[in-house]
């Protein structure tokens, strides 16, 4: 179960769904799902944040990364430029998260781009991965 604050506690719908998608990305890490090494907390946060941005863009939830997303990613700039495997492995994990999410939720991102998901969330507040 993924728990986030009520939609009304967010300034807008995009921030709500960005947070939900971020938490969904974390839920894919444990054994039996994608088996990511969660010992590196900061890297796991980057995977979750980038996955949220990609899934959000694919679902039409947010057209641009937020200021928080940009600040977060800028914090990784030195590591990204100094270790070519770091970016490659991070992007690989982001792709796995996006594919897993699409598969488990039975979504076809091609058919959901631009779709307003607000009504669907109001109908069923439980999302099972």
mmCIF file of C-alpha atoms in Angstrom:
data_model
loop_
_atom_site.group_PDB
_atom_site.id
_atom_site.type_symbol
_atom_site.label_atom_id
_atom_site.label_comp_id
_atom_site.label_asym_id
_atom_site.label_seq_id
_atom_site.Cartn_x
_atom_site.Cartn_y
_atom_site.Cartn_z
ATOM 1 C CA UNK A 1 0.000 0.000 0.000
ATOM 2 C CA UNK A 2 1.284 3.442 -0.909
ATOM 3 C CA UNK A 3 0.231 6.149 1.502
ATOM 4 C CA UNK A 4 0.293 9.840 0.620
ATOM 5 C CA UNK A 5 -1.539 12.842 2.085
ATOM 6 C CA UNK A 6 -4.998 13.679 0.753
ATOM 7 C CA UNK A 7 -5.118 15.406 -2.637
ATOM 8 C CA UNK A 8 -6.477 18.562 -0.994
ATOM 9 C CA UNK A 9 -3.285 18.902 1.059
ATOM 10 C CA UNK A 10 -1.251 19.623 -2.084
ATOM 11 C CA UNK A 11 -1.110 23.004 -3.784
ATOM 12 C CA UNK A 12 -2.157 21.466 -7.117
ATOM 13 C CA UNK A 13 -2.957 18.178 -8.834
ATOM 14 C CA UNK A 14 0.456 17.904 -10.503
ATOM 15 C CA UNK A 15 2.279 18.008 -7.166
ATOM 16 C CA UNK A 16 -0.047 15.355 -5.769
ATOM 17 C CA UNK A 17 0.573 12.981 -8.677
ATOM 18 C CA UNK A 18 4.304 13.704 -8.741
ATOM 19 C CA UNK A 19 4.494 12.699 -5.086
ATOM 20 C CA UNK A 20 2.351 9.620 -5.677
ATOM 21 C CA UNK A 21 4.520 8.551 -8.624
ATOM 22 C CA UNK A 22 7.676 9.151 -6.561
ATOM 23 C CA UNK A 23 6.369 6.899 -3.778
ATOM 24 C CA UNK A 24 5.241 4.311 -6.343
ATOM 25 C CA UNK A 25 8.807 4.208 -7.659
ATOM 26 C CA UNK A 26 10.101 3.442 -4.152
ATOM 27 C CA UNK A 27 7.615 0.580 -3.894
ATOM 28 C CA UNK A 28 9.282 -1.180 -6.835
ATOM 29 C CA UNK A 29 12.673 -1.579 -5.128
ATOM 30 C CA UNK A 30 12.172 -4.498 -2.688
ATOM 31 C CA UNK A 31 13.073 -8.128 -3.366
ATOM 32 C CA UNK A 32 10.466 -9.797 -5.506
ATOM 33 C CA UNK A 33 9.943 -6.684 -7.585
ATOM 34 C CA UNK A 34 13.002 -5.019 -9.113
ATOM 35 C CA UNK A 35 15.529 -5.910 -6.389
ATOM 36 C CA UNK A 36 17.292 -2.535 -6.334
ATOM 37 C CA UNK A 37 20.026 -2.030 -3.784
ATOM 38 C CA UNK A 38 18.418 0.373 -1.325
ATOM 39 C CA UNK A 39 21.566 0.702 0.787
ATOM 40 C CA UNK A 40 22.437 3.842 -1.156
ATOM 41 C CA UNK A 41 19.565 6.030 0.048
ATOM 42 C CA UNK A 42 20.532 9.073 -2.005
ATOM 43 C CA UNK A 43 20.700 7.087 -5.255
ATOM 44 C CA UNK A 44 17.331 5.491 -4.509
ATOM 45 C CA UNK A 45 15.872 8.983 -4.075
ATOM 46 C CA UNK A 46 17.291 9.980 -7.466
ATOM 47 C CA UNK A 47 15.788 6.888 -9.124
ATOM 48 C CA UNK A 48 12.409 7.636 -7.532
ATOM 49 C CA UNK A 49 12.533 11.306 -8.503
ATOM 50 C CA UNK A 50 13.523 10.671 -12.119
ATOM 51 C CA UNK A 51 10.949 7.879 -12.398
ATOM 52 C CA UNK A 52 8.306 10.285 -11.128
ATOM 53 C CA UNK A 53 9.269 12.840 -13.767
ATOM 54 C CA UNK A 54 9.251 10.270 -16.602
ATOM 55 C CA UNK A 55 5.995 8.598 -15.509
ATOM 56 C CA UNK A 56 4.402 12.008 -14.969
ATOM 57 C CA UNK A 57 5.375 13.125 -18.456
ATOM 58 C CA UNK A 58 4.105 9.883 -19.980
ATOM 59 C CA UNK A 59 0.800 10.167 -18.123
ATOM 60 C CA UNK A 60 0.364 13.848 -18.905
ATOM 61 C CA UNK A 61 0.418 14.744 -15.216
ATOM 62 C CA UNK A 62 3.111 17.389 -15.453
ATOM 63 C CA UNK A 63 4.617 18.976 -18.513
ATOM 64 C CA UNK A 64 7.795 20.249 -16.846
ATOM 65 C CA UNK A 65 9.940 19.074 -13.932
ATOM 66 C CA UNK A 66 9.309 21.118 -10.797
ATOM 67 C CA UNK A 67 11.903 23.439 -9.257
ATOM 68 C CA UNK A 68 12.458 20.758 -6.611
ATOM 69 C CA UNK A 69 13.174 18.157 -9.314
ATOM 70 C CA UNK A 70 15.684 20.439 -10.981
ATOM 71 C CA UNK A 71 17.461 21.290 -7.703
ATOM 72 C CA UNK A 72 17.598 17.634 -6.766
ATOM 73 C CA UNK A 73 19.093 16.580 -10.086
ATOM 74 C CA UNK A 74 21.611 19.459 -10.054
ATOM 75 C CA UNK A 75 22.872 18.083 -6.749
ATOM 76 C CA UNK A 76 23.965 14.968 -8.650
ATOM 77 C CA UNK A 77 25.764 16.841 -11.424
ATOM 78 C CA UNK A 78 29.295 16.152 -10.144
ATOM 79 C CA UNK A 79 28.650 12.438 -9.652
ATOM 80 C CA UNK A 80 26.977 12.183 -13.054
ATOM 81 C CA UNK A 81 29.894 13.825 -14.859
ATOM 82 C CA UNK A 82 32.636 12.004 -12.951
ATOM 83 C CA UNK A 83 31.243 8.450 -13.103
ATOM 84 C CA UNK A 84 29.870 7.417 -16.500
ATOM 85 C CA UNK A 85 28.445 4.182 -15.091
ATOM 86 C CA UNK A 86 26.458 6.054 -12.433
ATOM 87 C CA UNK A 87 24.187 7.790 -14.942
ATOM 88 C CA UNK A 88 23.875 4.682 -17.106
ATOM 89 C CA UNK A 89 22.854 2.449 -14.196
ATOM 90 C CA UNK A 90 20.494 5.082 -12.788
ATOM 91 C CA UNK A 91 18.730 5.529 -16.122
ATOM 92 C CA UNK A 92 18.554 1.749 -16.491
ATOM 93 C CA UNK A 93 16.777 1.531 -13.117
ATOM 94 C CA UNK A 94 14.432 4.388 -14.042
ATOM 95 C CA UNK A 95 13.480 2.490 -17.205
ATOM 96 C CA UNK A 96 12.812 -0.639 -15.162
ATOM 97 C CA UNK A 97 10.571 1.345 -12.792
ATOM 98 C CA UNK A 98 8.611 2.890 -15.671
ATOM 99 C CA UNK A 99 8.151 -0.511 -17.361
ATOM 100 C CA UNK A 100 7.173 -2.180 -14.076
ATOM 101 C CA UNK A 101 4.649 0.537 -13.274
ATOM 102 C CA UNK A 102 3.108 0.325 -16.736
ATOM 103 C CA UNK A 103 2.879 -3.451 -16.535
ATOM 104 C CA UNK A 104 1.541 -3.733 -12.967
ATOM 105 C CA UNK A 105 -1.078 -1.024 -13.334
ATOM 106 C CA UNK A 106 -2.168 -2.361 -16.703
ATOM 107 C CA UNK A 107 -1.562 0.999 -18.292
ATOM 108 C CA UNK A 108 -0.746 1.775 -21.841
ATOM 109 C CA UNK A 109 1.028 5.089 -21.579
ATOM 110 C CA UNK A 110 0.257 5.762 -25.248
ATOM 111 C CA UNK A 111 -3.440 5.865 -24.332
ATOM 112 C CA UNK A 112 -3.151 7.867 -21.109
ATOM 113 C CA UNK A 113 -1.123 10.883 -22.185
ATOM 114 C CA UNK A 114 -3.084 13.994 -21.297
ATOM 115 C CA UNK A 115 -5.773 12.045 -19.448
ATOM 116 C CA UNK A 116 -7.074 13.594 -16.227
ATOM 117 C CA UNK A 117 -6.502 10.953 -13.546
ATOM 118 C CA UNK A 118 -8.195 12.948 -10.779
ATOM 119 C CA UNK A 119 -11.575 11.242 -11.128
ATOM 120 C CA UNK A 120 -10.001 7.787 -11.120
ATOM 121 C CA UNK A 121 -8.173 8.554 -7.878
ATOM 122 C CA UNK A 122 -11.344 9.829 -6.236
ATOM 123 C CA UNK A 123 -13.106 6.571 -7.105
ATOM 124 C CA UNK A 124 -10.483 4.217 -5.668
ATOM 125 C CA UNK A 125 -7.771 5.500 -3.334
ATOM 126 C CA UNK A 126 -5.978 2.142 -3.260
ATOM 127 C CA UNK A 127 -3.243 1.384 -5.753
ATOM 128 C CA UNK A 128 -1.685 -2.042 -5.514
ATOM 129 C CA UNK A 129 1.651 -2.854 -7.060
#
